[in-house]
Amino acid sequence: LLGNRAKIRQIIRDNYLELHECEIIDIYEETERLERYGNLLYDKRKRKGITAFEGKKMMFDRNYFGAMMVETGEADALISGLTKD
């Protein structure tokens, strides 16, 4: 699960979900991955006008971060909703 660790844990508790062994990744705590994924996105999209700074900035969006996890094989799939906050 990608998102704010405290909020996700609260949702799990509030809804009595059995997700105790599910990994929760807080993007803001993943400095190494943000850097690596940002550089990878830049390398893939630089011919389309993406700068290195923009590639790294885009990694703060869970949809881009999750897509890069799939791209690198660190996740098997990405499921995303229609809204984001």
mmCIF file of N, CA, C and O in Angstrom, residues 21-67:
data_model
loop_
_atom_site.group_PDB
_atom_site.id
_atom_site.type_symbol
_atom_site.label_atom_id
_atom_site.label_comp_id
_atom_site.label_asym_id
_atom_site.label_seq_id
_atom_site.Cartn_x
_atom_site.Cartn_y
_atom_site.Cartn_z
ATOM 1 N N GLU A 21 0.139 -7.985 7.855
ATOM 2 C CA GLU A 21 1.413 -8.306 7.213
ATOM 3 C C GLU A 21 1.609 -7.556 5.901
ATOM 4 O O GLU A 21 2.587 -7.772 5.201
ATOM 5 N N CYS A 22 0.699 -6.663 5.571
ATOM 6 C CA CYS A 22 0.786 -5.900 4.337
ATOM 7 C C CYS A 22 1.814 -4.773 4.497
ATOM 8 O O CYS A 22 1.781 -4.028 5.476
ATOM 9 N N GLU A 23 2.711 -4.650 3.528
ATOM 10 C CA GLU A 23 3.725 -3.596 3.583
ATOM 11 C C GLU A 23 3.086 -2.250 3.238
ATOM 12 O O GLU A 23 2.327 -2.143 2.278
ATOM 13 N N ILE A 24 3.413 -1.244 4.028
ATOM 14 C CA ILE A 24 2.947 0.118 3.784
ATOM 15 C C ILE A 24 4.169 0.958 3.450
ATOM 16 O O ILE A 24 5.119 1.014 4.229
ATOM 17 N N ILE A 25 4.142 1.590 2.291
ATOM 18 C CA ILE A 25 5.269 2.416 1.843
ATOM 19 C C ILE A 25 4.823 3.870 1.843
ATOM 20 O O ILE A 25 3.884 4.243 1.134
ATOM 21 N N ASP A 26 5.500 4.671 2.645
ATOM 22 C CA ASP A 26 5.252 6.111 2.682
ATOM 23 C C ASP A 26 6.274 6.763 1.756
ATOM 24 O O ASP A 26 7.473 6.736 2.028
ATOM 25 N N ILE A 27 5.818 7.304 0.653
ATOM 26 C CA ILE A 27 6.702 7.860 -0.369
ATOM 27 C C ILE A 27 7.675 8.876 0.221
ATOM 28 O O ILE A 27 8.838 8.928 -0.165
ATOM 29 N N TYR A 28 7.225 9.674 1.161
ATOM 30 C CA TYR A 28 8.063 10.733 1.718
ATOM 31 C C TYR A 28 9.217 10.194 2.564
ATOM 32 O O TYR A 28 10.140 10.928 2.894
ATOM 33 N N GLU A 29 9.185 8.917 2.893
ATOM 34 C CA GLU A 29 10.270 8.295 3.642
ATOM 35 C C GLU A 29 11.216 7.511 2.737
ATOM 36 O O GLU A 29 12.179 6.927 3.208
ATOM 37 N N GLU A 30 10.937 7.474 1.462
ATOM 38 C CA GLU A 30 11.682 6.647 0.507
ATOM 39 C C GLU A 30 12.627 7.495 -0.340
ATOM 40 O O GLU A 30 12.533 7.535 -1.561
ATOM 41 N N THR A 31 13.599 8.154 0.277
ATOM 42 C CA THR A 31 14.474 9.073 -0.455
ATOM 43 C C THR A 31 15.293 8.364 -1.533
ATOM 44 O O THR A 31 15.447 8.890 -2.638
ATOM 45 N N GLU A 32 15.777 7.175 -1.247
ATOM 46 C CA GLU A 32 16.594 6.453 -2.228
ATOM 47 C C GLU A 32 15.745 6.052 -3.431
ATOM 48 O O GLU A 32 16.155 6.217 -4.578
ATOM 49 N N ARG A 33 14.565 5.531 -3.177
ATOM 50 C CA ARG A 33 13.673 5.140 -4.275
ATOM 51 C C ARG A 33 13.212 6.353 -5.073
ATOM 52 O O ARG A 33 13.129 6.294 -6.308
ATOM 53 N N LEU A 34 12.886 7.461 -4.393
ATOM 54 C CA LEU A 34 12.468 8.674 -5.097
ATOM 55 C C LEU A 34 13.538 9.103 -6.087
ATOM 56 O O LEU A 34 13.249 9.441 -7.236
ATOM 57 N N GLU A 35 14.773 9.093 -5.649
ATOM 58 C CA GLU A 35 15.901 9.481 -6.494
ATOM 59 C C GLU A 35 16.055 8.517 -7.680
ATOM 60 O O GLU A 35 16.154 8.922 -8.833
ATOM 61 N N ARG A 36 16.050 7.231 -7.375
ATOM 62 C CA ARG A 36 16.254 6.207 -8.409
ATOM 63 C C ARG A 36 15.112 6.219 -9.427
ATOM 64 O O ARG A 36 15.345 6.203 -10.641
ATOM 65 N N TYR A 37 13.887 6.247 -8.948
ATOM 66 C CA TYR A 37 12.735 6.255 -9.848
ATOM 67 C C TYR A 37 12.685 7.549 -10.665
ATOM 68 O O TYR A 37 12.335 7.535 -11.843
ATOM 69 N N GLY A 38 12.997 8.666 -10.039
ATOM 70 C CA GLY A 38 13.017 9.948 -10.753
ATOM 71 C C GLY A 38 14.024 9.935 -11.884
ATOM 72 O O GLY A 38 13.735 10.409 -12.997
ATOM 73 N N ASN A 39 15.200 9.385 -11.613
ATOM 74 C CA ASN A 39 16.226 9.289 -12.662
ATOM 75 C C ASN A 39 15.796 8.343 -13.779
ATOM 76 O O ASN A 39 16.035 8.612 -14.954
ATOM 77 N N LEU A 40 15.150 7.259 -13.411
ATOM 78 C CA LEU A 40 14.676 6.304 -14.406
ATOM 79 C C LEU A 40 13.602 6.936 -15.299
ATOM 80 O O LEU A 40 13.630 6.794 -16.530
ATOM 81 N N LEU A 41 12.666 7.657 -14.685
ATOM 82 C CA LEU A 41 11.628 8.334 -15.470
ATOM 83 C C LEU A 41 12.252 9.371 -16.393
ATOM 84 O O LEU A 41 11.890 9.471 -17.571
ATOM 85 N N TYR A 42 13.207 10.121 -15.876
ATOM 86 C CA TYR A 42 13.906 11.114 -16.702
ATOM 87 C C TYR A 42 14.573 10.441 -17.900
ATOM 88 O O TYR A 42 14.435 10.900 -19.037
ATOM 89 N N ASP A 43 15.288 9.339 -17.665
ATOM 90 C CA ASP A 43 15.953 8.630 -18.759
ATOM 91 C C ASP A 43 14.955 8.145 -19.815
ATOM 92 O O ASP A 43 15.247 8.164 -21.011
ATOM 93 N N LYS A 44 13.797 7.724 -19.377
ATOM 94 C CA LYS A 44 12.795 7.210 -20.306
ATOM 95 C C LYS A 44 12.075 8.329 -21.071
ATOM 96 O O LYS A 44 11.631 8.120 -22.194
ATOM 97 N N ARG A 45 11.931 9.512 -20.452
ATOM 98 C CA ARG A 45 11.083 10.560 -21.033
ATOM 99 C C ARG A 45 11.824 11.839 -21.421
ATOM 100 O O ARG A 45 11.196 12.820 -21.828
ATOM 101 N N LYS A 46 13.150 11.862 -21.309
ATOM 102 C CA LYS A 46 13.874 13.100 -21.597
ATOM 103 C C LYS A 46 13.691 13.568 -23.036
ATOM 104 O O LYS A 46 13.684 14.766 -23.301
ATOM 105 N N ARG A 47 13.511 12.657 -23.962
ATOM 106 C CA ARG A 47 13.281 13.053 -25.356
ATOM 107 C C ARG A 47 11.906 13.689 -25.543
ATOM 108 O O ARG A 47 11.654 14.336 -26.564
ATOM 109 N N LYS A 48 11.025 13.501 -24.584
ATOM 110 C CA LYS A 48 9.689 14.106 -24.632
ATOM 111 C C LYS A 48 9.644 15.428 -23.873
ATOM 112 O O LYS A 48 8.587 16.028 -23.732
ATOM 113 N N GLY A 49 10.804 15.854 -23.326
ATOM 114 C CA GLY A 49 10.875 17.155 -22.671
ATOM 115 C C GLY A 49 10.876 17.133 -21.150
ATOM 116 O O GLY A 49 10.914 18.190 -20.524
ATOM 117 N N ILE A 50 10.830 15.964 -20.539
ATOM 118 C CA ILE A 50 10.882 15.883 -19.068
ATOM 119 C C ILE A 50 12.298 16.195 -18.608
ATOM 120 O O ILE A 50 13.266 15.643 -19.137
ATOM 121 N N THR A 51 12.445 17.073 -17.632
ATOM 122 C CA THR A 51 13.760 17.360 -17.064
ATOM 123 C C THR A 51 14.014 16.425 -15.887
ATOM 124 O O THR A 51 13.089 15.782 -15.373
ATOM 125 N N ALA A 52 15.263 16.351 -15.452
ATOM 126 C CA ALA A 52 15.611 15.514 -14.301
ATOM 127 C C ALA A 52 14.851 15.982 -13.068
ATOM 128 O O ALA A 52 14.345 15.166 -12.286
ATOM 129 N N PHE A 53 14.722 17.279 -12.875
ATOM 130 C CA PHE A 53 13.996 17.828 -11.732
ATOM 131 C C PHE A 53 12.530 17.418 -11.785
ATOM 132 O O PHE A 53 11.949 16.995 -10.784
ATOM 133 N N GLU A 54 11.908 17.528 -12.961
ATOM 134 C CA GLU A 54 10.499 17.152 -13.105
ATOM 135 C C GLU A 54 10.289 15.662 -12.848
ATOM 136 O O GLU A 54 9.306 15.272 -12.233
ATOM 137 N N GLY A 55 11.220 14.836 -13.324
ATOM 138 C CA GLY A 55 11.111 13.399 -13.099
ATOM 139 C C GLY A 55 11.104 13.065 -11.626
ATOM 140 O O GLY A 55 10.303 12.254 -11.160
ATOM 141 N N LYS A 56 11.978 13.716 -10.862
ATOM 142 C CA LYS A 56 12.035 13.477 -9.414
ATOM 143 C C LYS A 56 10.791 14.032 -8.722
ATOM 144 O O LYS A 56 10.249 13.409 -7.816
ATOM 145 N N LYS A 57 10.350 15.197 -9.169
ATOM 146 C CA LYS A 57 9.151 15.812 -8.579
ATOM 147 C C LYS A 57 7.915 14.946 -8.817
ATOM 148 O O LYS A 57 7.055 14.814 -7.945
ATOM 149 N N MET A 58 7.825 14.331 -9.987
ATOM 150 C CA MET A 58 6.668 13.507 -10.328
ATOM 151 C C MET A 58 6.578 12.258 -9.456
ATOM 152 O O MET A 58 5.496 11.695 -9.295
ATOM 153 N N MET A 59 7.669 11.846 -8.859
ATOM 154 C CA MET A 59 7.674 10.649 -8.015
ATOM 155 C C MET A 59 6.905 10.853 -6.716
ATOM 156 O O MET A 59 6.579 9.897 -6.027
ATOM 157 N N PHE A 60 6.594 12.097 -6.368
ATOM 158 C CA PHE A 60 5.784 12.354 -5.171
ATOM 159 C C PHE A 60 4.305 12.073 -5.429
ATOM 160 O O PHE A 60 3.501 12.123 -4.513
ATOM 161 N N ASP A 61 3.952 11.781 -6.654
ATOM 162 C CA ASP A 61 2.601 11.355 -7.006
ATOM 163 C C ASP A 61 2.565 9.833 -6.905
ATOM 164 O O ASP A 61 3.345 9.137 -7.564
ATOM 165 N N ARG A 62 1.665 9.300 -6.085
ATOM 166 C CA ARG A 62 1.602 7.838 -5.860
ATOM 167 C C ARG A 62 1.407 7.049 -7.147
ATOM 168 O O ARG A 62 1.901 5.925 -7.269
ATOM 169 N N ASN A 63 0.695 7.621 -8.115
ATOM 170 C CA ASN A 63 0.476 6.897 -9.366
ATOM 171 C C ASN A 63 1.781 6.715 -10.143
ATOM 172 O O ASN A 63 2.039 5.645 -10.695
ATOM 173 N N TYR A 64 2.602 7.738 -10.190
ATOM 174 C CA TYR A 64 3.898 7.620 -10.859
ATOM 175 C C TYR A 64 4.831 6.716 -10.062
ATOM 176 O O TYR A 64 5.529 5.870 -10.625
ATOM 177 N N PHE A 65 4.865 6.906 -8.750
ATOM 178 C CA PHE A 65 5.734 6.085 -7.891
ATOM 179 C C PHE A 65 5.355 4.609 -8.036
ATOM 180 O O PHE A 65 6.219 3.758 -8.220
ATOM 181 N N GLY A 66 4.074 4.312 -7.971
ATOM 182 C CA GLY A 66 3.607 2.935 -8.108
ATOM 183 C C GLY A 66 3.918 2.356 -9.467
ATOM 184 O O GLY A 66 4.308 1.189 -9.597
ATOM 185 N N ALA A 67 3.768 3.163 -10.512
ATOM 186 C CA ALA A 67 4.085 2.694 -11.861
ATOM 187 C C ALA A 67 5.570 2.366 -11.986
ATOM 188 O O ALA A 67 5.946 1.383 -12.634
#
